[in-house]
XYZ file of C-alpha atoms in Angstrom:
95
model
C 115.639 22.128 -1.803
C 119.274 21.868 -1.440
C 119.392 25.532 0.324
C 117.010 24.475 2.787
C 118.821 21.370 3.888
C 121.927 23.163 3.779
C 120.598 25.875 6.079
C 119.259 23.364 8.571
C 122.752 21.458 8.656
C 124.514 24.788 9.154
C 122.068 25.954 12.016
C 122.610 22.445 13.636
C 126.144 23.103 13.440
C 125.924 26.677 15.042
C 123.786 25.217 17.573
C 126.359 22.429 18.487
C 129.132 24.910 18.370
C 127.559 27.287 20.721
C 126.271 24.548 23.273
C 129.792 22.850 23.319
C 131.577 26.278 23.355
C 133.698 25.099 20.599
C 135.884 27.700 18.452
C 133.797 28.677 15.461
C 136.942 29.236 13.333
C 137.677 25.548 13.730
C 134.389 23.929 13.401
C 132.463 26.251 10.819
C 135.620 27.501 8.748
C 134.639 31.099 9.473
C 137.511 33.586 8.462
C 139.689 35.488 10.969
C 140.465 38.935 10.028
C 143.071 40.843 12.268
C 143.840 44.537 11.809
C 146.955 46.163 12.972
C 146.085 50.049 12.531
C 145.232 50.970 9.182
C 148.154 49.363 7.516
C 148.101 45.783 7.983
C 145.532 43.032 7.751
C 145.935 39.358 8.474
C 143.341 36.950 7.075
C 142.998 33.362 8.286
C 140.775 30.515 7.000
C 140.656 31.513 3.220
C 140.205 29.649 0.187
C 141.739 31.690 -2.350
C 142.689 35.092 -3.804
C 140.043 36.284 -6.483
C 141.341 39.957 -7.342
C 144.468 41.480 -6.277
C 145.624 44.978 -7.357
C 147.194 47.876 -5.660
C 143.781 49.306 -4.721
C 141.758 45.935 -4.125
C 142.212 42.558 -2.732
C 139.314 40.179 -2.732
C 139.555 36.847 -0.958
C 137.149 33.956 -1.038
C 136.441 32.092 2.281
C 134.343 29.177 3.068
C 131.344 31.478 4.134
C 131.722 34.802 2.283
C 134.254 36.946 0.174
C 136.106 39.822 1.669
C 137.110 42.897 -0.201
C 139.845 44.985 0.957
C 140.005 48.371 -0.607
C 142.869 51.031 -0.200
C 146.025 52.379 -1.835
C 149.228 50.766 -2.496
C 147.991 47.256 -1.290
C 150.402 44.380 -1.551
C 150.067 40.723 -0.374
C 153.201 40.355 1.546
C 152.888 36.761 2.083
C 150.245 33.919 1.835
C 150.350 30.217 3.004
C 147.551 27.697 3.101
C 146.509 28.951 6.496
C 146.885 32.688 6.513
C 147.987 35.857 4.292
C 149.349 39.355 5.133
C 147.898 42.435 3.249
C 149.755 45.813 3.839
C 149.255 49.261 2.523
C 146.739 52.085 3.376
C 143.538 50.170 4.200
C 140.479 52.209 3.638
C 137.526 49.947 3.675
C 136.776 46.164 4.533
C 133.549 44.711 2.883
C 131.959 41.364 3.454
C 130.132 40.041 0.410
């Protein structure tokens, strides 16, 4: 029952965002992932870091999890708003 109500509310939000031309990242809390080549990734609108190793970084966002896979990965910095991941990035998976 909760899932159905949640889906109706989220659909209404999405419709409002589209009709009013509002930025989805602000209203819906969707993540913004920006890549610079294969060696830098910036993630905005994340909730927390779930896993962090030299080969995998997994981040929880409001709407999904993001897994970054590569070699020599490091989280250079993170704030309440964004984080920077560097290394040889091979794959990005939305879960």
